[in-house]
CSV table of N, CA and C in Angstrom, one decimal:
chain,number,residue,atom,x,y,z
A,1,ARG,N,29.1,28.0,6.0
A,1,ARG,CA,28.0,27.9,6.8
A,1,ARG,C,28.2,26.7,7.8
A,2,ASN,N,27.9,26.9,9.0
A,2,ASN,CA,28.1,25.8,10.0
A,2,ASN,C,26.8,25.1,10.3
A,3,THR,N,26.7,23.9,9.8
A,3,THR,CA,25.4,23.2,10.0
A,3,THR,C,25.2,22.7,11.4
A,4,GLN,N,26.3,22.6,12.2
A,4,GLN,CA,26.1,22.1,13.5
A,4,GLN,C,25.4,23.1,14.4
A,5,ASP,N,25.6,24.4,14.1
A,5,ASP,CA,25.0,25.4,14.9
A,5,ASP,C,23.5,25.4,14.7
A,6,GLN,N,23.0,24.9,13.5
A,6,GLN,CA,21.6,25.0,13.2
A,6,GLN,C,20.9,23.6,13.6
A,7,GLY,N,21.7,22.7,14.2
A,7,GLY,CA,21.1,21.5,14.6
A,7,GLY,C,21.0,20.4,13.5
A,8,GLU,N,21.7,20.6,12.4
A,8,GLU,CA,21.6,19.7,11.3
A,8,GLU,C,22.8,18.7,11.5
A,9,ILE,N,22.7,17.5,10.9
A,9,ILE,CA,23.8,16.5,10.9
A,9,ILE,C,24.6,16.7,9.7
A,10,SER,N,25.9,16.9,9.9
A,10,SER,CA,26.8,17.0,8.7
A,10,SER,C,27.1,15.6,8.2
A,11,PRO,N,27.6,15.5,6.9
A,11,PRO,CA,27.9,14.2,6.4
A,11,PRO,C,29.0,13.5,7.2
A,12,MET,N,29.9,14.3,7.9
A,12,MET,CA,31.0,13.7,8.7
A,12,MET,C,30.4,13.0,9.9
A,13,ASP,N,29.3,13.4,10.4
A,13,ASP,CA,28.7,12.8,11.5
A,13,ASP,C,28.1,11.4,11.2
A,14,LYS,N,27.9,11.1,9.9
A,14,LYS,CA,27.4,9.9,9.5
A,14,LYS,C,28.4,8.8,9.1
A,15,VAL,N,29.7,9.2,9.2
A,15,VAL,CA,30.8,8.3,8.8
A,15,VAL,C,30.7,7.1,9.7
A,16,GLY,N,30.7,5.9,9.0
A,16,GLY,CA,30.7,4.7,9.7
A,16,GLY,C,29.3,4.1,10.0
A,17,SER,N,28.3,4.9,9.7
A,17,SER,CA,26.9,4.5,10.0
A,17,SER,C,26.5,3.3,9.2
A,18,ALA,N,27.0,3.2,8.0
A,18,ALA,CA,26.7,2.0,7.1
A,18,ALA,C,27.4,0.8,7.7
A,19,ASN,N,28.6,0.9,8.2
A,19,ASN,CA,29.3,-0.2,8.8
A,19,ASN,C,28.6,-0.6,10.1
A,20,LYS,N,28.1,0.3,10.9
A,20,LYS,CA,27.4,0.0,12.1
A,20,LYS,C,26.1,-0.8,11.8
A,21,ARG,N,25.4,-0.3,10.8
A,21,ARG,CA,24.1,-1.0,10.4
A,21,ARG,C,24.4,-2.4,9.9
A,22,ARG,N,25.5,-2.5,9.1
A,22,ARG,CA,25.9,-3.9,8.6
A,22,ARG,C,26.3,-4.8,9.7
A,23,ALA,N,27.0,-4.3,10.7
A,23,ALA,CA,27.4,-5.1,11.8
A,23,ALA,C,26.2,-5.5,12.6
A,24,TYR,N,25.3,-4.6,12.8
A,24,TYR,CA,24.0,-4.9,13.6
A,24,TYR,C,23.2,-6.0,12.9
A,25,LEU,N,23.1,-5.9,11.6
A,25,LEU,CA,22.3,-6.9,10.8
A,25,LEU,C,23.0,-8.2,10.8
A,26,PHE,N,24.3,-8.2,10.8
A,26,PHE,CA,25.1,-9.5,10.8
A,26,PHE,C,24.9,-10.1,12.2
A,27,HIS,N,24.9,-9.3,13.3
A,27,HIS,CA,24.7,-9.9,14.6
A,27,HIS,C,23.3,-10.4,14.8
A,28,VAL,N,22.3,-9.7,14.2
A,28,VAL,CA,21.0,-10.2,14.3
A,28,VAL,C,20.8,-11.6,13.6
A,29,LEU,N,21.4,-11.6,12.4
A,29,LEU,CA,21.3,-12.9,11.6
A,29,LEU,C,22.0,-14.0,12.4
A,30,LEU,N,23.2,-13.8,12.8
A,30,LEU,CA,23.9,-14.9,13.6
A,30,LEU,C,23.2,-15.3,14.8
A,31,LYS,N,22.7,-14.3,15.5
A,31,LYS,CA,22.0,-14.6,16.8
A,31,LYS,C,20.8,-15.5,16.5
A,32,SER,N,20.0,-15.2,15.4
A,32,SER,CA,18.9,-16.0,15.1
A,32,SER,C,19.3,-17.4,14.6
A,33,LEU,N,20.4,-17.5,13.9
A,33,LEU,CA,20.8,-18.8,13.4
A,33,LEU,C,21.3,-19.7,14.6
A,34,CYS,N,22.1,-19.1,15.4
A,34,CYS,CA,22.6,-19.8,16.6
A,34,CYS,C,21.5,-20.2,17.6
A,35,SER,N,20.5,-19.4,17.7
A,35,SER,CA,19.5,-19.7,18.7
A,35,SER,C,18.6,-20.8,18.1
A,36,ALA,N,18.7,-21.1,16.9
A,36,ALA,CA,17.8,-22.2,16.3
A,36,ALA,C,18.4,-23.6,16.7
A,37,GLY,N,19.5,-23.6,17.4
A,37,GLY,CA,20.0,-24.9,17.8
A,37,GLY,C,20.8,-25.6,16.8
A,38,ARG,N,21.2,-24.9,15.8
A,38,ARG,CA,22.0,-25.6,14.7
A,38,ARG,C,23.4,-24.9,14.7
A,39,PRO,N,24.4,-25.7,14.5
A,39,PRO,CA,25.8,-25.1,14.5
A,39,PRO,C,25.9,-24.2,13.3
A,40,VAL,N,26.8,-23.1,13.5
A,40,VAL,CA,27.1,-22.2,12.4
A,40,VAL,C,28.6,-22.2,12.2
A,41,LEU,N,29.0,-22.3,11.0
A,41,LEU,CA,30.4,-22.2,10.6
A,41,LEU,C,30.7,-20.9,9.8
A,42,LEU,N,31.6,-20.1,10.3
A,42,LEU,CA,32.0,-18.9,9.5
A,42,LEU,C,33.4,-19.2,9.0
A,43,SER,N,33.6,-19.1,7.8
A,43,SER,CA,35.0,-19.4,7.2
A,43,SER,C,35.5,-18.1,6.5
A,44,PHE,N,36.7,-17.7,7.0
A,44,PHE,CA,37.4,-16.6,6.4
A,44,PHE,C,38.7,-17.2,5.8
A,45,ASP,N,38.8,-17.0,4.5
A,45,ASP,CA,39.9,-17.6,3.7
A,45,ASP,C,40.9,-16.5,3.3
A,46,ASP,N,42.2,-16.9,3.2
A,46,ASP,CA,43.2,-16.0,2.8
A,46,ASP,C,43.3,-14.7,3.5
A,47,LEU,N,43.3,-14.8,4.9
A,47,LEU,CA,43.3,-13.6,5.7
A,47,LEU,C,44.6,-12.8,5.5
A,48,GLN,N,45.6,-13.4,5.0
A,48,GLN,CA,46.9,-12.6,4.8
A,48,GLN,C,46.7,-11.4,3.8
A,49,TRP,N,45.6,-11.5,3.0
A,49,TRP,CA,45.4,-10.4,2.1
A,49,TRP,C,44.3,-9.5,2.5
A,50,SER,N,43.7,-9.7,3.7
A,50,SER,CA,42.6,-8.9,4.2
A,50,SER,C,43.1,-7.5,4.6
A,51,GLN,N,42.2,-6.5,4.5
A,51,GLN,CA,42.5,-5.2,5.0
A,51,GLN,C,42.4,-5.2,6.5
A,52,SER,N,43.1,-4.2,7.1
A,52,SER,CA,43.2,-4.1,8.6
A,52,SER,C,41.8,-3.9,9.1
A,53,LEU,N,40.9,-3.2,8.5
A,53,LEU,CA,39.6,-2.9,8.9
A,53,LEU,C,38.8,-4.2,9.0
A,54,VAL,N,38.9,-5.1,8.1
A,54,VAL,CA,38.2,-6.4,8.1
A,54,VAL,C,38.7,-7.3,9.2
A,55,ILE,N,40.0,-7.3,9.4
A,55,ILE,CA,40.6,-8.1,10.4
A,55,ILE,C,40.2,-7.6,11.8
A,56,GLU,N,40.2,-6.3,12.0
A,56,GLU,CA,39.8,-5.7,13.2
A,56,GLU,C,38.3,-6.0,13.5
A,57,GLY,N,37.5,-5.9,12.5
A,57,GLY,CA,36.1,-6.1,12.6
A,57,GLY,C,35.8,-7.6,13.0
A,58,MET,N,36.5,-8.5,12.4
A,58,MET,CA,36.3,-9.9,12.7
A,58,MET,C,36.7,-10.2,14.1
A,59,ALA,N,37.9,-9.7,14.6
A,59,ALA,CA,38.3,-9.9,15.9
A,59,ALA,C,37.3,-9.3,16.9
A,60,GLU,N,36.8,-8.1,16.7
A,60,GLU,CA,35.9,-7.5,17.6
A,60,GLU,C,34.6,-8.3,17.7
A,61,PHE,N,34.2,-8.8,16.5
A,61,PHE,CA,33.0,-9.6,16.5
A,61,PHE,C,33.1,-10.9,17.3
A,62,ILE,N,34.3,-11.5,17.2
A,62,ILE,CA,34.5,-12.8,17.9
A,62,ILE,C,34.5,-12.5,19.4
A,63,VAL,N,35.2,-11.5,19.8
A,63,VAL,CA,35.3,-11.1,21.2
A,63,VAL,C,34.0,-10.7,21.8
A,64,ASN,N,33.3,-9.8,21.1
A,64,ASN,CA,32.1,-9.2,21.6
A,64,ASN,C,30.9,-10.2,21.5
A,65,SER,N,31.0,-11.2,20.6
A,65,SER,CA,29.9,-12.2,20.6
A,65,SER,C,29.7,-13.0,21.8
A,66,MET,N,30.7,-12.9,22.7
A,66,MET,CA,30.7,-13.7,23.9
A,66,MET,C,30.4,-12.8,25.1
A,67,ASN,N,30.2,-11.5,24.9
A,67,ASN,CA,29.8,-10.5,26.0
A,67,ASN,C,28.3,-10.6,26.3
A,68,SER,N,28.0,-10.2,27.5
A,68,SER,CA,26.5,-10.2,27.8
A,68,SER,C,25.8,-9.2,27.0
A,69,HIS,N,26.4,-8.1,26.6
A,69,HIS,CA,25.8,-7.1,25.7
A,69,HIS,C,26.8,-6.9,24.6
A,70,ASP,N,26.4,-7.2,23.3
A,70,ASP,CA,27.4,-7.1,22.2
A,70,ASP,C,27.4,-5.6,21.7
A,71,THR,N,28.3,-5.3,20.8
A,71,THR,CA,28.4,-4.0,20.3
A,71,THR,C,27.2,-3.5,19.5
A,72,ALA,N,26.4,-4.4,19.0
A,72,ALA,CA,25.2,-4.0,18.3
A,72,ALA,C,24.1,-3.6,19.2
A,73,GLY,N,24.3,-3.8,20.5
A,73,GLY,CA,23.2,-3.4,21.4
A,73,GLY,C,22.2,-4.5,21.7
A,74,LEU,N,22.5,-5.7,21.2
A,74,LEU,CA,21.6,-6.8,21.4
A,74,LEU,C,21.8,-7.4,22.8
A,75,PRO,N,20.7,-7.6,23.5
A,75,PRO,CA,21.0,-8.2,24.9
A,75,PRO,C,21.3,-9.7,24.7
A,76,GLY,N,22.1,-10.2,25.6
A,76,GLY,CA,22.5,-11.6,25.6
A,76,GLY,C,23.7,-11.9,24.7
A,77,LYS,N,24.2,-13.0,24.8
A,77,LYS,CA,25.3,-13.4,23.9
A,77,LYS,C,24.8,-13.8,22.6
A,78,ILE,N,25.6,-13.5,21.6
A,78,ILE,CA,25.1,-13.8,20.2
A,78,ILE,C,25.0,-15.3,20.1
A,79,CYS,N,26.1,-16.0,20.4
A,79,CYS,CA,26.1,-17.5,20.3
A,79,CYS,C,26.8,-18.0,21.5
A,80,ARG,N,26.0,-18.7,22.4
A,80,ARG,CA,26.6,-19.3,23.5
A,80,ARG,C,27.4,-20.6,23.1
A,81,ARG,N,26.9,-21.2,22.1
A,81,ARG,CA,27.6,-22.4,21.6
A,81,ARG,C,27.1,-22.6,20.2
A,82,GLY,N,27.8,-23.4,19.5
A,82,GLY,CA,27.4,-23.7,18.1
A,82,GLY,C,27.9,-22.8,17.0
A,83,LEU,N,28.9,-21.9,17.4
A,83,LEU,CA,29.5,-21.0,16.4
A,83,LEU,C,31.0,-21.4,16.3
A,84,LEU,N,31.4,-21.7,15.1
A,84,LEU,CA,32.8,-22.1,14.9
A,84,LEU,C,33.3,-21.1,13.8
A,85,VAL,N,34.4,-20.4,14.1
A,85,VAL,CA,35.0,-19.4,13.2
A,85,VAL,C,36.3,-20.0,12.7
A,86,VAL,N,36.5,-20.2,11.4
A,86,VAL,CA,37.7,-20.8,10.9
A,86,VAL,C,38.3,-19.7,10.0
A,87,GLY,N,39.6,-19.4,10.3
A,87,GLY,CA,40.3,-18.4,9.4
A,87,GLY,C,41.5,-19.1,8.9
A,88,THR,N,41.8,-18.9,7.6
A,88,THR,CA,43.0,-19.5,7.1
A,88,THR,C,43.9,-18.4,6.5
A,89,PHE,N,45.2,-18.6,6.7
A,89,PHE,CA,46.2,-17.7,6.1
A,89,PHE,C,47.5,-18.4,5.9
A,90,ARG,N,48.3,-17.8,5.0
A,90,ARG,CA,49.6,-18.4,4.6
A,90,ARG,C,50.6,-17.8,5.6
A,91,SER,N,51.1,-18.7,6.4
A,91,SER,CA,52.1,-18.2,7.5
A,91,SER,C,53.3,-17.5,6.9
A,92,ASN,N,53.7,-18.0,5.7
A,92,ASN,CA,54.9,-17.4,5.1
A,92,ASN,C,54.6,-16.0,4.5
A,93,GLU,N,53.4,-15.5,4.5
A,93,GLU,CA,53.0,-14.2,4.0
A,93,GLU,C,52.5,-13.3,5.1
A,94,VAL,N,52.6,-13.7,6.4
A,94,VAL,CA,52.1,-12.9,7.5
A,94,VAL,C,53.3,-12.6,8.5
A,95,LYS,N,53.4,-11.3,8.8
A,95,LYS,CA,54.5,-10.9,9.8
A,95,LYS,C,54.0,-11.2,11.2
A,96,GLU,N,54.9,-11.6,12.1
A,96,GLU,CA,54.5,-11.9,13.5
A,96,GLU,C,54.0,-10.6,14.2
A,97,SER,N,54.5,-9.4,13.7
A,97,SER,CA,54.1,-8.2,14.3
A,97,SER,C,53.0,-7.5,13.5
A,98,GLY,N,52.4,-8.1,12.5
A,98,GLY,CA,51.4,-7.5,11.7
A,98,GLY,C,50.0,-7.5,12.3
A,99,ASP,N,49.1,-6.9,11.6
A,99,ASP,CA,47.7,-6.7,12.1
A,99,ASP,C,47.0,-8.1,12.4
A,100,LEU,N,47.2,-9.0,11.5
A,100,LEU,CA,46.5,-10.3,11.7
A,100,LEU,C,47.0,-11.0,12.9
A,101,MET,N,48.3,-11.1,13.1
A,101,MET,CA,48.8,-11.8,14.3
A,101,MET,C,48.4,-11.0,15.6
A,102,GLU,N,48.4,-9.7,15.5
A,102,GLU,CA,48.1,-8.9,16.7
A,102,GLU,C,46.6,-9.2,17.1
A,103,ARG,N,45.7,-9.3,16.1
A,103,ARG,CA,44.3,-9.5,16.4
A,103,ARG,C,44.1,-10.9,16.9
A,104,ILE,N,44.8,-11.9,16.3
A,104,ILE,CA,44.7,-13.3,16.8
A,104,ILE,C,45.1,-13.3,18.3
A,105,ASN,N,46.2,-12.6,18.6
A,105,ASN,CA,46.7,-12.6,20.0
A,105,ASN,C,45.7,-11.8,20.9
A,106,TYR,N,45.0,-10.8,20.4
A,106,TYR,CA,44.0,-10.1,21.1
A,106,TYR,C,42.8,-11.0,21.5
A,107,ILE,N,42.4,-11.8,20.5
A,107,ILE,CA,41.3,-12.8,20.7
A,107,ILE,C,41.8,-13.8,21.8
A,108,LYS,N,43.0,-14.3,21.7
A,108,LYS,CA,43.5,-15.3,22.7
A,108,LYS,C,43.5,-14.6,24.1
A,109,GLN,N,44.0,-13.4,24.2
A,109,GLN,CA,44.2,-12.8,25.5
A,109,GLN,C,42.9,-12.3,26.1
A,110,SER,N,41.9,-12.2,25.3
A,110,SER,CA,40.6,-11.7,25.8
A,110,SER,C,39.9,-12.9,26.7
A,111,GLY,N,40.3,-14.1,26.4
A,111,GLY,CA,39.8,-15.2,27.1
A,111,GLY,C,38.3,-15.5,26.7
A,112,LYS,N,37.8,-14.9,25.7
A,112,LYS,CA,36.4,-15.0,25.3
A,112,LYS,C,36.2,-16.1,24.3
A,113,ALA,N,37.3,-16.6,23.6
A,113,ALA,CA,37.2,-17.6,22.6
A,113,ALA,C,38.4,-18.5,22.7
A,114,ASN,N,38.2,-19.8,22.3
A,114,ASN,CA,39.4,-20.7,22.2
A,114,ASN,C,40.0,-20.5,20.8
A,115,VAL,N,41.3,-20.3,20.8
A,115,VAL,CA,42.0,-20.2,19.5
A,115,VAL,C,43.0,-21.3,19.4
A,116,THR,N,42.9,-22.0,18.3
A,116,THR,CA,43.8,-23.2,18.0
A,116,THR,C,44.4,-22.9,16.7
A,117,MET,N,45.7,-22.9,16.7
A,117,MET,CA,46.5,-22.7,15.4
A,117,MET,C,46.9,-24.1,14.9
A,118,LEU,N,46.6,-24.4,13.7
A,118,LEU,CA,47.0,-25.6,13.0
A,118,LEU,C,47.9,-25.3,11.8
A,119,THR,N,49.0,-26.0,11.7
A,119,THR,CA,49.9,-25.8,10.6
A,119,THR,C,49.7,-27.0,9.7
A,120,VAL,N,49.4,-26.7,8.4
A,120,VAL,CA,49.2,-27.7,7.4
A,120,VAL,C,50.4,-27.7,6.5
A,121,GLY,N,51.2,-28.8,6.5
A,121,GLY,CA,52.4,-28.9,5.7
A,121,GLY,C,52.1,-29.5,4.3
A,122,GLU,N,53.1,-29.6,3.6
A,122,GLU,CA,53.0,-30.2,2.2
A,122,GLU,C,52.8,-31.7,2.3
A,123,LEU,N,52.1,-32.2,1.4
A,123,LEU,CA,51.9,-33.7,1.3
A,123,LEU,C,53.1,-34.3,0.5
A,124,THR,N,53.6,-35.4,1.0
A,124,THR,CA,54.6,-36.1,0.3
A,124,THR,C,54.0,-36.8,-0.9
A,125,LYS,N,54.8,-37.4,-1.8
A,125,LYS,CA,54.3,-38.1,-3.0
A,125,LYS,C,53.5,-39.3,-2.5
A,126,VAL,N,54.0,-40.0,-1.4
A,126,VAL,CA,53.3,-41.1,-0.9
A,126,VAL,C,52.0,-40.7,-0.3
A,127,ASP,N,51.9,-39.6,0.4
A,127,ASP,CA,50.6,-39.1,0.9
A,127,ASP,C,49.7,-38.8,-0.2
A,128,THR,N,50.2,-38.1,-1.3
A,128,THR,CA,49.3,-37.8,-2.4
A,128,THR,C,48.8,-39.1,-3.1
A,129,THR,N,49.7,-40.1,-3.2
A,129,THR,CA,49.3,-41.3,-3.8
A,129,THR,C,48.2,-42.0,-3.0
A,130,MET,N,48.4,-42.0,-1.7
A,130,MET,CA,47.4,-42.7,-0.8
A,130,MET,C,46.0,-41.9,-0.9
A,131,LEU,N,46.1,-40.6,-0.9
A,131,LEU,CA,44.9,-39.8,-1.0
A,131,LEU,C,44.1,-40.1,-2.3
A,132,ILE,N,44.8,-40.1,-3.4
A,132,ILE,CA,44.2,-40.3,-4.7
A,132,ILE,C,43.7,-41.7,-4.8
A,133,SER,N,44.5,-42.7,-4.3
A,133,SER,CA,44.0,-44.1,-4.3
A,133,SER,C,42.7,-44.2,-3.6
A,134,ALA,N,42.6,-43.6,-2.4
A,134,ALA,CA,41.4,-43.7,-1.6
A,134,ALA,C,40.2,-43.1,-2.3
A,135,LYS,N,40.4,-41.9,-2.9
A,135,LYS,CA,39.3,-41.2,-3.5
A,135,LYS,C,38.8,-41.9,-4.8
A,136,LEU,N,39.8,-42.5,-5.5
A,136,LEU,CA,39.4,-43.1,-6.7
A,136,LEU,C,39.1,-44.6,-6.5
A,137,CYS,N,39.2,-45.1,-5.3
A,137,CYS,CA,39.0,-46.5,-5.0
A,137,CYS,C,39.8,-47.4,-6.0
A,138,LEU,N,41.0,-47.1,-6.1
A,138,LEU,CA,42.0,-47.8,-7.0
A,138,LEU,C,43.2,-48.2,-6.2
A,139,PRO,N,43.8,-49.3,-6.6
A,139,PRO,CA,45.0,-49.7,-5.9
A,139,PRO,C,46.2,-48.7,-6.1
A,140,TRP,N,47.1,-48.6,-5.2
A,140,TRP,CA,48.2,-47.7,-5.2
A,140,TRP,C,48.9,-47.8,-6.6
A,141,ARG,N,49.2,-48.9,-7.0
A,141,ARG,CA,50.0,-49.1,-8.3
A,141,ARG,C,49.3,-48.4,-9.5
A,142,HIS,N,48.0,-48.3,-9.4
A,142,HIS,CA,47.3,-47.7,-10.6
A,142,HIS,C,47.3,-46.1,-10.5
A,143,THR,N,47.6,-45.6,-9.3
A,143,THR,CA,47.5,-44.1,-9.2
A,143,THR,C,48.8,-43.4,-8.9
A,144,GLN,N,49.9,-44.2,-8.9
A,144,GLN,CA,51.2,-43.6,-8.7
A,144,GLN,C,51.6,-42.6,-9.7
A,145,GLU,N,51.4,-42.9,-10.9
A,145,GLU,CA,51.8,-41.9,-12.0
A,145,GLU,C,50.9,-40.6,-11.9
A,146,LEU,N,49.6,-40.8,-11.7
A,146,LEU,CA,48.7,-39.6,-11.6
A,146,LEU,C,49.1,-38.8,-10.3
A,147,ALA,N,49.4,-39.5,-9.3
A,147,ALA,CA,49.8,-38.9,-8.0
A,147,ALA,C,51.1,-38.1,-8.2
A,148,GLY,N,52.0,-38.6,-8.9
A,148,GLY,CA,53.3,-37.9,-9.2
A,148,GLY,C,53.0,-36.6,-10.0
A,149,LEU,N,52.1,-36.7,-10.9
A,149,LEU,CA,51.8,-35.5,-11.7
A,149,LEU,C,51.0,-34.5,-10.9
A,150,VAL,N,50.1,-34.9,-10.1
A,150,VAL,CA,49.3,-34.0,-9.2
A,150,VAL,C,50.3,-33.4,-8.2
A,151,HIS,N,51.1,-34.2,-7.6
A,151,HIS,CA,52.1,-33.6,-6.6
A,151,HIS,C,53.0,-32.5,-7.2
A,152,GLY,N,53.4,-32.8,-8.4
A,152,GLY,CA,54.3,-31.8,-9.1
A,152,GLY,C,53.5,-30.5,-9.5
A,153,LYS,N,52.3,-30.7,-10.0
A,153,LYS,CA,51.5,-29.5,-10.4
A,153,LYS,C,50.9,-28.7,-9.3
A,154,THR,N,50.9,-29.2,-8.1
A,154,THR,CA,50.3,-28.5,-7.0
A,154,THR,C,51.3,-27.9,-6.1
A,155,GLY,N,52.5,-27.6,-6.6
A,155,GLY,CA,53.5,-27.0,-5.8
A,155,GLY,C,54.0,-27.9,-4.7
A,156,ARG,N,54.4,-29.1,-5.1
A,156,ARG,CA,55.0,-30.1,-4.3
A,156,ARG,C,54.1,-30.6,-3.2
A,157,GLY,N,52.8,-30.8,-3.5
A,157,GLY,CA,51.9,-31.4,-2.6
A,157,GLY,C,51.1,-30.4,-1.7
A,158,ASN,N,50.9,-29.3,-2.2
A,158,ASN,CA,50.1,-28.3,-1.4
A,158,ASN,C,48.7,-28.9,-1.1
A,159,PRO,N,48.4,-29.2,0.1
A,159,PRO,CA,47.1,-29.9,0.4
A,159,PRO,C,45.9,-29.2,0.1
A,160,PHE,N,46.0,-27.9,-0.1
A,160,PHE,CA,44.8,-27.1,-0.5
A,160,PHE,C,44.5,-27.2,-2.0
A,161,PHE,N,45.4,-27.7,-2.7
A,161,PHE,CA,45.2,-27.9,-4.2
A,161,PHE,C,45.2,-29.3,-4.6
A,162,VAL,N,45.6,-30.3,-3.8
A,162,VAL,CA,45.6,-31.7,-4.2
A,162,VAL,C,44.1,-32.1,-4.1
């Protein structure tokens, strides 16, 4: 039986409707937060493990949030200012020709958002000692042993774990 001939909506016609509603609600929420005059920070961590659909949605959101009419049909820009999107990924686990880098380049080329890439390297033992000394308010000589242990346990000074 063909439901289209009878004017009914088939389940295939509804594909993606939940995603569209979710995107619309997300846009409404962000627009209301940004219009309150307070900055908003969106943080996406470990993007190297994200599915293509998530990465594509994030890129489209960033580009379309600066259009005069966004994809959710809301008039005006979602956030004229006060929105900072931070995404982190492990560069050694991302291919230059992969989905993530393609979407980052898409955002850059759109000219709708500023994209800044920062590379965070490993901390040296001296860096780790200085950091621990500052946080514990102790002289360097009292934290060297602890800093050596922390440096070794965190994959040679991985700053995200120190």
